[in-house]
Coordinates of C-alpha atoms and ligand atoms in Angstrom, one line a residue:
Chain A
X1 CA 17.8 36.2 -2.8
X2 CA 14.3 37.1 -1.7
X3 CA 14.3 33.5 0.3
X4 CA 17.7 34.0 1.9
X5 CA 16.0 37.9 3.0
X6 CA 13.0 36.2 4.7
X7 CA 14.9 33.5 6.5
X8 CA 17.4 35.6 8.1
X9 CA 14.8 37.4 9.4
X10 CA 13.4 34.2 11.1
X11 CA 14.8 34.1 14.7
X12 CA 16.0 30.6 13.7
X13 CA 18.0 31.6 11.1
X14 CA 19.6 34.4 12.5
X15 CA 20.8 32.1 16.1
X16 CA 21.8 29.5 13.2
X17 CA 23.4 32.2 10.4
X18 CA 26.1 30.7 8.5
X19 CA 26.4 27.6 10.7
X20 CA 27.3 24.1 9.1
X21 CA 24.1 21.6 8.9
X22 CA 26.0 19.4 11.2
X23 CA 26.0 22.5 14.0
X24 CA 22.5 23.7 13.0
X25 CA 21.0 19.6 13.9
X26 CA 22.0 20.3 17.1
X27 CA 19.3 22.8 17.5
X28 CA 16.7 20.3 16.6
X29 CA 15.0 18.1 19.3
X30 CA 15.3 14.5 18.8
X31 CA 13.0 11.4 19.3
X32 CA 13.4 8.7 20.9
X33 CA 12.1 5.0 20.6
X34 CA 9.9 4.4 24.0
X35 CA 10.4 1.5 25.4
X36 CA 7.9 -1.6 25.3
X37 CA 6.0 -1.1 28.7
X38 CA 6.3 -5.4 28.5
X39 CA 8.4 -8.0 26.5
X40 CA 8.0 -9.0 23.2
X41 CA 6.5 -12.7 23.5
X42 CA 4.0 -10.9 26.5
X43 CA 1.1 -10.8 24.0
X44 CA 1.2 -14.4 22.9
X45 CA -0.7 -16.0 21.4
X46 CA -2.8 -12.9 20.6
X47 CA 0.5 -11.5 19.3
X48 CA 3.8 -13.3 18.6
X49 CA 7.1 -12.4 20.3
X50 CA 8.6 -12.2 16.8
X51 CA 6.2 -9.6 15.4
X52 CA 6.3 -7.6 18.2
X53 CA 10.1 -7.6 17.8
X54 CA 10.6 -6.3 14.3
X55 CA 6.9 -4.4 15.0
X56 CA 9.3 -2.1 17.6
X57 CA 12.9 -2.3 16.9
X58 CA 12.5 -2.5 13.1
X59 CA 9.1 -0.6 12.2
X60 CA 9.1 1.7 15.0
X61 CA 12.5 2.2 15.0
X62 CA 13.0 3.2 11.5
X63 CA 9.8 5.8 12.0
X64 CA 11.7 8.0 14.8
X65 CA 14.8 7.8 12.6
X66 CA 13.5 9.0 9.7
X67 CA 11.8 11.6 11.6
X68 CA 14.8 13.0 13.1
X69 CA 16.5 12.5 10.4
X70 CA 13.6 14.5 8.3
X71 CA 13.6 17.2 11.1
X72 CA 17.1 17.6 11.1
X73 CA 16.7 18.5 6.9
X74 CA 13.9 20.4 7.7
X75 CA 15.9 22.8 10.2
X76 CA 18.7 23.0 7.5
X77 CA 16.1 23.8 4.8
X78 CA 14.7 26.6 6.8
X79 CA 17.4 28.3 7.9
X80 CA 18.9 28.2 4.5
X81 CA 15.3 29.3 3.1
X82 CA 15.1 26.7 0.8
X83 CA 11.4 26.9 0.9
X84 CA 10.7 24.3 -2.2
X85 CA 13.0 21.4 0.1
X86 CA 10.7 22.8 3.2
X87 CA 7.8 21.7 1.2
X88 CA 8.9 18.0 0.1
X89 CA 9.6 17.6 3.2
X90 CA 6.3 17.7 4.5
X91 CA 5.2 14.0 3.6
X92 CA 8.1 12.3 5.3
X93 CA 7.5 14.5 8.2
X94 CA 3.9 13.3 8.7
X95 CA 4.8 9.7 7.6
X96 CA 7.2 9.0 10.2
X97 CA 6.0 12.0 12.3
X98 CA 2.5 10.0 12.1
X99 CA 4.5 6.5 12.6
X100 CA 6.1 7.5 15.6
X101 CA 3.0 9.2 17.3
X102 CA 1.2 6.4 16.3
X103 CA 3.0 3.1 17.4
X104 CA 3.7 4.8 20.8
X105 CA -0.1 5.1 21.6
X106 CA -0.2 1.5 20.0
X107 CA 1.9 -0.5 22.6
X108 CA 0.4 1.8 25.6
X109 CA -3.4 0.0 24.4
X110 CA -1.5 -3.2 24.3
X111 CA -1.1 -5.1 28.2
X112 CA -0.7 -9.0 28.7
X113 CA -3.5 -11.0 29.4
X114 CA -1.8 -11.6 33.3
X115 CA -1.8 -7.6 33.7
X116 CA -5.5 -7.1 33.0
X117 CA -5.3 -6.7 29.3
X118 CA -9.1 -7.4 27.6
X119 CA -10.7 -6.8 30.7
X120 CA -13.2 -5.0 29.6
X121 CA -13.5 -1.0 30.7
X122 CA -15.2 0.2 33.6
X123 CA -16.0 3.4 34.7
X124 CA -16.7 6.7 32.8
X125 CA -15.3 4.9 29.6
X126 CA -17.6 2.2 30.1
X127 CA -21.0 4.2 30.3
X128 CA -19.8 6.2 27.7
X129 CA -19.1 3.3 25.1
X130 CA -22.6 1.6 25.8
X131 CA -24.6 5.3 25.4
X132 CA -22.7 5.9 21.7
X133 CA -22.3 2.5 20.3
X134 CA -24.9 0.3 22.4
X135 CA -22.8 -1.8 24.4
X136 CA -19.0 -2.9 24.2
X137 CA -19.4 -5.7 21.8
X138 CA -21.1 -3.5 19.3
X139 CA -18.0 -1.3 19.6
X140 CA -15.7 -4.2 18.5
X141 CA -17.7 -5.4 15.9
X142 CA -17.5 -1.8 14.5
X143 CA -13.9 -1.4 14.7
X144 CA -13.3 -4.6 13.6
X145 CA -15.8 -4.2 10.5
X146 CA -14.3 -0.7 9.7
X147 CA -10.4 -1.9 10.1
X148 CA -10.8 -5.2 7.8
X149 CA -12.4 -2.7 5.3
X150 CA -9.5 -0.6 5.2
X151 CA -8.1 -0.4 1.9
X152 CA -4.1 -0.7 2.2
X153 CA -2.2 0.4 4.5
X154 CA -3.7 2.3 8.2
X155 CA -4.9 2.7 11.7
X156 CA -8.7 2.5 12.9
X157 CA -9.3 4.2 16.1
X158 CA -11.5 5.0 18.9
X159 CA -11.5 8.5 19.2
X160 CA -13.0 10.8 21.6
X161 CA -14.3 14.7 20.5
X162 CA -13.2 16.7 23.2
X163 CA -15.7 19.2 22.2
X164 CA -18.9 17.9 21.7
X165 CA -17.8 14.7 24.3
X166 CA -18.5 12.0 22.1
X167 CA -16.8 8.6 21.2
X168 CA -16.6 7.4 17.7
X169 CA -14.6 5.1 15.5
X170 CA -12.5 6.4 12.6
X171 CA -10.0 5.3 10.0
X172 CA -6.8 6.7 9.2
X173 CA -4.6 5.6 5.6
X174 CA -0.8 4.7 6.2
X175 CA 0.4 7.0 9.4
X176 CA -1.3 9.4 9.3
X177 CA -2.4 10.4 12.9
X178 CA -5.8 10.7 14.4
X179 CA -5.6 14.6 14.3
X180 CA -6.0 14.9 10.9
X181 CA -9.7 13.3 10.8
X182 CA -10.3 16.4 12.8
X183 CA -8.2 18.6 15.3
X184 CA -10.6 17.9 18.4
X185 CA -10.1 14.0 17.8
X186 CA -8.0 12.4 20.7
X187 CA -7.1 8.8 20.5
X188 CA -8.1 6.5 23.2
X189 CA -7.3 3.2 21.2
X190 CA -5.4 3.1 17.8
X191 CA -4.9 -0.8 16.4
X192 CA -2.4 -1.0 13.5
X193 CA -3.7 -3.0 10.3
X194 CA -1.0 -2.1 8.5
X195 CA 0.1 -6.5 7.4
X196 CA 3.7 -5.8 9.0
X197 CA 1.1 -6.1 12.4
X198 CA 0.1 -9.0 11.7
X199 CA 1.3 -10.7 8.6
X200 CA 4.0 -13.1 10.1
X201 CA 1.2 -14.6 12.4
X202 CA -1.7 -14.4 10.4
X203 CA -1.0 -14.1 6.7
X204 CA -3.5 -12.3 4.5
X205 CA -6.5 -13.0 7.8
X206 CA -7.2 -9.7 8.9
X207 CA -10.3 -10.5 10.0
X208 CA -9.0 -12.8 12.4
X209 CA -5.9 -10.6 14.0
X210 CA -8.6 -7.9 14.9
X211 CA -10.9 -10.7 16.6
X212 CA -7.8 -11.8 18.4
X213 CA -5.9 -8.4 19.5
X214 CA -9.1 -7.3 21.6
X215 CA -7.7 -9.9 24.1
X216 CA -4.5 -8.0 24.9
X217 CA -6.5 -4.5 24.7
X218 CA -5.3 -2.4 27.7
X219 CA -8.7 -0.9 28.1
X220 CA -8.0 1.0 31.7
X221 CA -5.5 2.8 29.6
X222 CA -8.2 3.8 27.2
X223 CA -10.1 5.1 30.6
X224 CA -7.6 6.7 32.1
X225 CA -7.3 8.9 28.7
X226 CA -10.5 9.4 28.4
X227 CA -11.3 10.7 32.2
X228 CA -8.0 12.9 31.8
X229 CA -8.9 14.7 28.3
X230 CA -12.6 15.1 29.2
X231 CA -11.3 16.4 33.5
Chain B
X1 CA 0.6 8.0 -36.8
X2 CA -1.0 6.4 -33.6
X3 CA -3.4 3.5 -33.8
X4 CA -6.4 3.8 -32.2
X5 CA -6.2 2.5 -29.0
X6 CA -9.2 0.7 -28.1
X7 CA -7.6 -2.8 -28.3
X8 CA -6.1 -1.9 -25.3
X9 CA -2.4 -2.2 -25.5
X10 CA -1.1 -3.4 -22.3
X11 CA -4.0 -6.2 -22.7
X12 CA -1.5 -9.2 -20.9
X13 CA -1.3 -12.2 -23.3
X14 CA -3.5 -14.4 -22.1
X15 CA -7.5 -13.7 -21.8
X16 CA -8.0 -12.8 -18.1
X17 CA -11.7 -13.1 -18.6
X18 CA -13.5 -16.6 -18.8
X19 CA -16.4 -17.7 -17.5
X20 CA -16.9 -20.3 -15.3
X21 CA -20.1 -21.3 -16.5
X22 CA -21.2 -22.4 -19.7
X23 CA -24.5 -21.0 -21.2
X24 CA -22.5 -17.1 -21.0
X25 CA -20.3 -15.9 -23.6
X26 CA -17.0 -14.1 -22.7
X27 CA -17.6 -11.1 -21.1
X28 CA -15.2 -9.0 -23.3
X29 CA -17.5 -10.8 -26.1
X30 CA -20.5 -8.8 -24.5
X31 CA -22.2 -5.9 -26.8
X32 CA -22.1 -2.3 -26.2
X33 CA -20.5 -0.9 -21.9
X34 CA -23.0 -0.7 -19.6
X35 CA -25.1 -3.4 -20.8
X36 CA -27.0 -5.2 -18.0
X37 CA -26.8 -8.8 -17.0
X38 CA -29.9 -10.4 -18.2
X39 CA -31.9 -12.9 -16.4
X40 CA -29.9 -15.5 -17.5
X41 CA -26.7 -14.3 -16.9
X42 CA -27.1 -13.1 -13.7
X43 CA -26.6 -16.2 -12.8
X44 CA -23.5 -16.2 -13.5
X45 CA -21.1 -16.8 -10.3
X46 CA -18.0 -15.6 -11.5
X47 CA -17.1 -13.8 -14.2
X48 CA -13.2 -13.7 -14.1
X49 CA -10.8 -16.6 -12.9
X50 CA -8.0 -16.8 -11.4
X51 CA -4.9 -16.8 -13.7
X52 CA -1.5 -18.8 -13.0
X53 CA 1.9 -17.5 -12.9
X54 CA 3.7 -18.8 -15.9
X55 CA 6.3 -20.5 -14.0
X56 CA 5.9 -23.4 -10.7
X57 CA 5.5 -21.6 -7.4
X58 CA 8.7 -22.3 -6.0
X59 CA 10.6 -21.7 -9.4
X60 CA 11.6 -17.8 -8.1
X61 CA 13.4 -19.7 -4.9
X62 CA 15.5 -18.5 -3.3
X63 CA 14.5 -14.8 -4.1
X64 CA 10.9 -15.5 -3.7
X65 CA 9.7 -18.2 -1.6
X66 CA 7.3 -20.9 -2.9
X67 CA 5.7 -20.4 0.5
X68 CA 5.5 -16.3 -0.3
X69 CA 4.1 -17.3 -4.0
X70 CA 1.3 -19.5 -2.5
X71 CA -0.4 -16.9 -0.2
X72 CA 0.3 -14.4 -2.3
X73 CA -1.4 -15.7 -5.7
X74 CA -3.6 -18.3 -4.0
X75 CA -5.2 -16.6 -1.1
X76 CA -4.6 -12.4 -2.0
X77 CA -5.3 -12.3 -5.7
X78 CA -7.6 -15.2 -5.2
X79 CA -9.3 -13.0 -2.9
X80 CA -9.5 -10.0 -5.1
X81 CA -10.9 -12.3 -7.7
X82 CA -14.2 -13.3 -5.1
X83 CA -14.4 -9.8 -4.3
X84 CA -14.2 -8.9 -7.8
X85 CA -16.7 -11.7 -8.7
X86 CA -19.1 -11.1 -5.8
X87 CA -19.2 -7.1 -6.8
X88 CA -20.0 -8.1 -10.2
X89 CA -22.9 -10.5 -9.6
X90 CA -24.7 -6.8 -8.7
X91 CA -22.9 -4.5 -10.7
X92 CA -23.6 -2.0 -13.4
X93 CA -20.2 -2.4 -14.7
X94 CA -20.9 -6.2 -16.0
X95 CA -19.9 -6.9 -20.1
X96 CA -16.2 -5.3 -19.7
X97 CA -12.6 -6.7 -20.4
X98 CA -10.6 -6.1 -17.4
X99 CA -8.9 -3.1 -18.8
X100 CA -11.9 -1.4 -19.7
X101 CA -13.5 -2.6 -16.2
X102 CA -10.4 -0.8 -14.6
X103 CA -10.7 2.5 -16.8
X104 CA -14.4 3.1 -16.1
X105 CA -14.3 2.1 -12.6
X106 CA -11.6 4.6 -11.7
X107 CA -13.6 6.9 -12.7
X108 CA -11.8 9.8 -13.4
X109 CA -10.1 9.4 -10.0
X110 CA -13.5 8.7 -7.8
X111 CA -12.7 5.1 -8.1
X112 CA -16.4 3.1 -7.9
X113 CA -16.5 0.4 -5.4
X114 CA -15.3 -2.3 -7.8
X115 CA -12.2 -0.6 -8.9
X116 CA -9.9 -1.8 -5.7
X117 CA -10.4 -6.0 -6.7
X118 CA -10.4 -5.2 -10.3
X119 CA -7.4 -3.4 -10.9
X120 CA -5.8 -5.7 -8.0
X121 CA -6.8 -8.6 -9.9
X122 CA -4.9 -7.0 -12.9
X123 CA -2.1 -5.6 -11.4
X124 CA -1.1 -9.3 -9.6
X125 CA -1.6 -11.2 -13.1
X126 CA 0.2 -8.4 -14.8
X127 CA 3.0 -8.8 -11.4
X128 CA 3.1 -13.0 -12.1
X129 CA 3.9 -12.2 -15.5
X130 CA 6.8 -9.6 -15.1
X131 CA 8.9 -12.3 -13.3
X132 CA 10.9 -15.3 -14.6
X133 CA 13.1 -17.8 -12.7
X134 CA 16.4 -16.6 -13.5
X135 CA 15.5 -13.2 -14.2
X136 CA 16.9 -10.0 -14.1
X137 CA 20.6 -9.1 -15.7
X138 CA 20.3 -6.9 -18.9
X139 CA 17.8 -6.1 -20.9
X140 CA 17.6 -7.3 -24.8
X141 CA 18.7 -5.0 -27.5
X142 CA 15.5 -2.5 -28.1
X143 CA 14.6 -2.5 -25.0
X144 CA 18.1 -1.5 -23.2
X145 CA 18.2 1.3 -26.4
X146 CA 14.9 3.1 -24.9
X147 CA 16.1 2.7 -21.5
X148 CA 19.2 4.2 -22.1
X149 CA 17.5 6.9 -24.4
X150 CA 14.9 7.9 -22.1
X151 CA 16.9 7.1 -18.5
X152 CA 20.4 8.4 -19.7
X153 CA 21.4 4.9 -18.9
X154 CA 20.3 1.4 -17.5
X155 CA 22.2 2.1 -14.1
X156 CA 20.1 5.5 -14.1
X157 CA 16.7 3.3 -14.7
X158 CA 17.7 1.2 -11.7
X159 CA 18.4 3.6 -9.3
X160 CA 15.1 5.3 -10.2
X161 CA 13.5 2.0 -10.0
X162 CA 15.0 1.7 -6.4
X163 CA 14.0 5.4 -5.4
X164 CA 10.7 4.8 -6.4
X165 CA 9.8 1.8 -5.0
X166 CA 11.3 2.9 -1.4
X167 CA 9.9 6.3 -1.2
X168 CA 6.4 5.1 -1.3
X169 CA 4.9 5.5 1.5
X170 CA 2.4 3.1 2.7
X171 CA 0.9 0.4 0.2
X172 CA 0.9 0.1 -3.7
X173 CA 2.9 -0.6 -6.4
X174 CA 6.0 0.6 -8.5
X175 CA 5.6 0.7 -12.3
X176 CA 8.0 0.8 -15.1
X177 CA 5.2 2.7 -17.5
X178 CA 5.2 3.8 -21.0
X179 CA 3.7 7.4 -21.2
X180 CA 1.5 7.7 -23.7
X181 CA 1.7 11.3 -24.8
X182 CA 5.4 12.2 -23.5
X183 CA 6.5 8.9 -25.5
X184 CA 9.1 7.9 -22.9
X185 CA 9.3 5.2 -20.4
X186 CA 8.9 6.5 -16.7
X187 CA 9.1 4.8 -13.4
X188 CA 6.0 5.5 -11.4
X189 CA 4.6 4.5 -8.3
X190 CA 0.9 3.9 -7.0
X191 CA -0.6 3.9 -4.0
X192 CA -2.8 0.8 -2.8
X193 CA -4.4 -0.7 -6.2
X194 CA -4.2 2.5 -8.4
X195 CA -3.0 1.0 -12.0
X196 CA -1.8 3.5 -14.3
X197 CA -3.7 2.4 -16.9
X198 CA -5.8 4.9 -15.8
X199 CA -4.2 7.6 -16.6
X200 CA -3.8 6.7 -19.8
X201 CA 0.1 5.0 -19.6
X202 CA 0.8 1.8 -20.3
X203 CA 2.8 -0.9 -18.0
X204 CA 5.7 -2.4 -18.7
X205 CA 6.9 -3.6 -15.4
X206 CA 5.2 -3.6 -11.8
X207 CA 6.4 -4.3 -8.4
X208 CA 3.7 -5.1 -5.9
X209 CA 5.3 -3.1 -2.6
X210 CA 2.3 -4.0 -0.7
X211 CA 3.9 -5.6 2.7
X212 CA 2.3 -9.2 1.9
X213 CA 4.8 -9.2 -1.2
X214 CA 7.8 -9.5 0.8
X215 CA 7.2 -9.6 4.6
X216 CA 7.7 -13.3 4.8
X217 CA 10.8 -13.2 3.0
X218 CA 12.3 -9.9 3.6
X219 CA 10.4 -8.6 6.7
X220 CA 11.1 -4.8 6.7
X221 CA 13.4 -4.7 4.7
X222 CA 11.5 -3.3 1.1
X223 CA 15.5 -2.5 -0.3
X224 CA 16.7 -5.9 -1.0
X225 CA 13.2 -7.0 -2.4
X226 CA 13.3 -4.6 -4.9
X227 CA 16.8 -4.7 -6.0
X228 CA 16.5 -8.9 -6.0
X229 CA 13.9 -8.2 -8.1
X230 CA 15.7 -6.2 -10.8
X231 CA 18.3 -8.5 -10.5
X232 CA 17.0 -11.3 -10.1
X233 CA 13.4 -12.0 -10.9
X234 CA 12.3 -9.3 -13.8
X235 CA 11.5 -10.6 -17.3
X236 CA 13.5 -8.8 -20.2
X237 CA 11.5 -11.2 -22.2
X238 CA 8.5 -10.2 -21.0
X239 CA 9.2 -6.3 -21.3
X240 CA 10.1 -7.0 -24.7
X241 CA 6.7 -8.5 -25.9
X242 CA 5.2 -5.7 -23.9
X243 CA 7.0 -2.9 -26.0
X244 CA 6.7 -4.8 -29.3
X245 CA 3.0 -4.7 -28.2
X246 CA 2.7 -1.2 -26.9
X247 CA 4.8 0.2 -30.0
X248 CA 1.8 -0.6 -31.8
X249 CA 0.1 2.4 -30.0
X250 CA 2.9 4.5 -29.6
X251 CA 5.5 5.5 -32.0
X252 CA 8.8 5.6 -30.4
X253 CA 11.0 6.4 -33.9
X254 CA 12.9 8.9 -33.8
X255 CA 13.0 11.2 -35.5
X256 CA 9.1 11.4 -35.8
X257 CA 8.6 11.5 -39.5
X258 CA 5.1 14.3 -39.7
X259 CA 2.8 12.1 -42.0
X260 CA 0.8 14.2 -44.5
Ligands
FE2_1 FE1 2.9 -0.7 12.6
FE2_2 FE1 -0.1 -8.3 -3.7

């Protein structure tokens, strides 16, 4: 009784009061899968076509659905003031909340060989890489060390601290996004080790996707972010 | 009346220690935890092998491919067996059988850095073992009694197998336990190498859901995996010998009879 009290007096239930779950998922904003900026087989052989197929229209796929469909229970929970389902909701919500942010950074760092991807980054992104982690290759090395260590499931990143202006590399378990190492952590590179990113290609080889993927990096993207967030 | 339980129940039938090199004894033949390599036996290279399936690698075809099997047993657990091996050459934590190696690494859930290969090491013997060609079907008598008794009914056990295994998120493993203090079975799952021994249960059946388990097969698709599995590929047998085995440490009669 108390719950139903508390949400009717939520703005959201009151516009939604005694709708049907089907009317209230209207309400909800829906996500969509982004398009690959480039075809599937454009990474090869860094990536194959055939990874990067089930990598978007399976993996990614099934993230944004599962999100909707979790924000779609999530809207019906609330406004019914179910406040227990509000709370089990929470992991799906940053699993495939996480999954979709995620993989759409992913294939924005990713850019064919013939379109400039591993050219290595000029600019402000550049300097900046060479004053916090010595020079470019050190960087790698890093990342590479830090993402083959990675117990399970996860994302290591290069991620820039808006506040205090400084690059550094972190690891993230499963999908969870960069934001929760830290809420002034923006992502300027994400690479995916979870095996469904490599597996098909390279079997249990870690080691050797992250040697290969820094050849399809899209770096200028990476500088592009990083002269945006810090302008 | 319980046993006491330092034989360790869920001990898989065959030794998973041996040494590879002949002047050390067995490890789980070693004196009191704790005890330090000596001179001699720290030159020991490797202190736990790795164990074969019980069954040819293309024997689970067409559910699990021989190709799936090889990478799976020869290159992932035989590289949780060098990780193990190569952590132990420097390790505090030498003189232990597996089960007690997983227990005190875990470390009351700050697990040490050799609990990942350990209880992986354990967890894809104990995986190997809960499979048989021509698997699946319906459990023998006892066992499909306790399922039924503690599941409500062996289609109840399944579906809770199936809801288990897909609503992990992320890496690890899905466990048909026996829990030690409730008495009951459970399905659990883990995350990443996390083996329930620790907490005191004991396994009965696991699943590895890790992506390398099924990807070549099944690509995304963890649902028909798992249910192939339970239809296909789990060992009643098995799970039998594992509850005549765990009953030893946990009295399942009913009604519980108070001993004076
Ligand atoms: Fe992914
Ligand atoms: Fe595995």
């Amino acid at each position: 009784m108390a719950l139903r009290t508390w949400a009717a007096k939520k703005p959201l239930g009151l516009a939604l009061g005694g709708a049907r779950p089907l009317a209230a998922a209207r309400g909800v904003a829906t996500f969509t899968l982004p398009d690959l900026p480039y075809d599937f087989g454009a990474l090869e052989p860094a990536v194959s076509g055939e990874i990067m197929r089930l990598h978007h229209q399976k993996h990614h796929a099934t993230y944004v659905a599962n999100y909707n469909k979790a924000l779609e229970q999530l809207d019906a929970a609330v406004s019914k003031g179910d406040a227990s389902a509000v709370v089990h909701l929470q992991s799906a919500i940053k699993f495939n909340g996480g999954g979709h942010v995620n993989h759409s950074i992913f294939w924005k760092n990713l850019k064919p060989i013939s379109e400039g991807g591993g050219e290595p980054p000029h600019g402000k992104l550049g300097w900046a890489i060479d004053e916090d982690f010595g020079s470019i290759e050190k960087l790698i090395k890093k990342m590479n060390a830090e993402g083959a260590a990675l117990q399970g499931s996860g994302w290591v990143w290069l991620a820039l601290d808006k506040e205090a202006k400084k690059l550094s590399v972190e690891t993230t378990p499963n999908q969870d996004p960069l934001v929760t190492k830290g809420s002034n952590l923006y992502p300027l590179l994400g690479i995916d080790v979870w095996e469904h990113a490599y597996y098909l290609q390279y079997k249990n080889v870690r080691p050797d996707y992250l040697t290969n993927i820094w050849k399809v990096v899209n770096w200028k993207y990476a500088g592009e972010e990083y002269e945006k967030v810090l302008a | 009346m319980l046993l006491p339980m330092r034989g360790l129940p869920a001990a898989p039938p065959r030794p998973l220690a041996h040494p590879h090199t002949a002047p050390a004894p067995p490890p789980s033949l070693l004196g009191p935890r704790r005890r330090r390599p000596s001179q001699r036996l720290s030159k020991v290279v490797s202190y736990y092998g790795l164990t074969t399936p019980p069954y040819k690698t293309d024997a689970l075809e067409p559910y699990m491919s021989r190709r799936a099997v090889e990478l799976h047993w020869g290159k992932h657990q035989q590289d949780y067996v060098d990780g193990l091996n190569k952590q132990l050459a420097i390790s505090p934590l030498y003189g232990h059988t597996l089960e007690d190696l997983i227990k005190e690494a875990y470390n009351n859930g700050n697990p040490l850095p050799e609990y990942n290969d350990a209880a992986e090491v354990w967890n894809h013997h104990f995986f190997w073992e809960s499979m048989q060609p021509e698997g699946g079907g319906s459990p023998e008598a006892g066992v499909l009694q306790q399922i039924e008794k503690d599941f409500g009914s062996f289609f109840n056990f399944r579906e809770e197998f199936m809801r288990s295994a897909l609503s992990l998120l992320g890496s690890g493993w899905v466990w048909l336990v026996l829990k030690r203090s409730e008495r009951k079975l459970e399905v659990v799952h883990t995350r990443n190498a996390i083996n329930p021994l620790a907490f005191g249960d004991i396994p009965i059946i696991s699943l590895d859901l890790w992506e390398h388990a099924y990807y070549l097969d099944y690509k995304d698709d963890r649902r028909t995996y798992v249910s192939n599995f339970l239809d296909h590929l789990v060992s009643w047998h098995t799970v039998t010998l594992r509850m005549m085995r765990a009953e030893a440490f946990v009295n399942l009669g009913e009604p519980t009879i108070p001993v004076a």
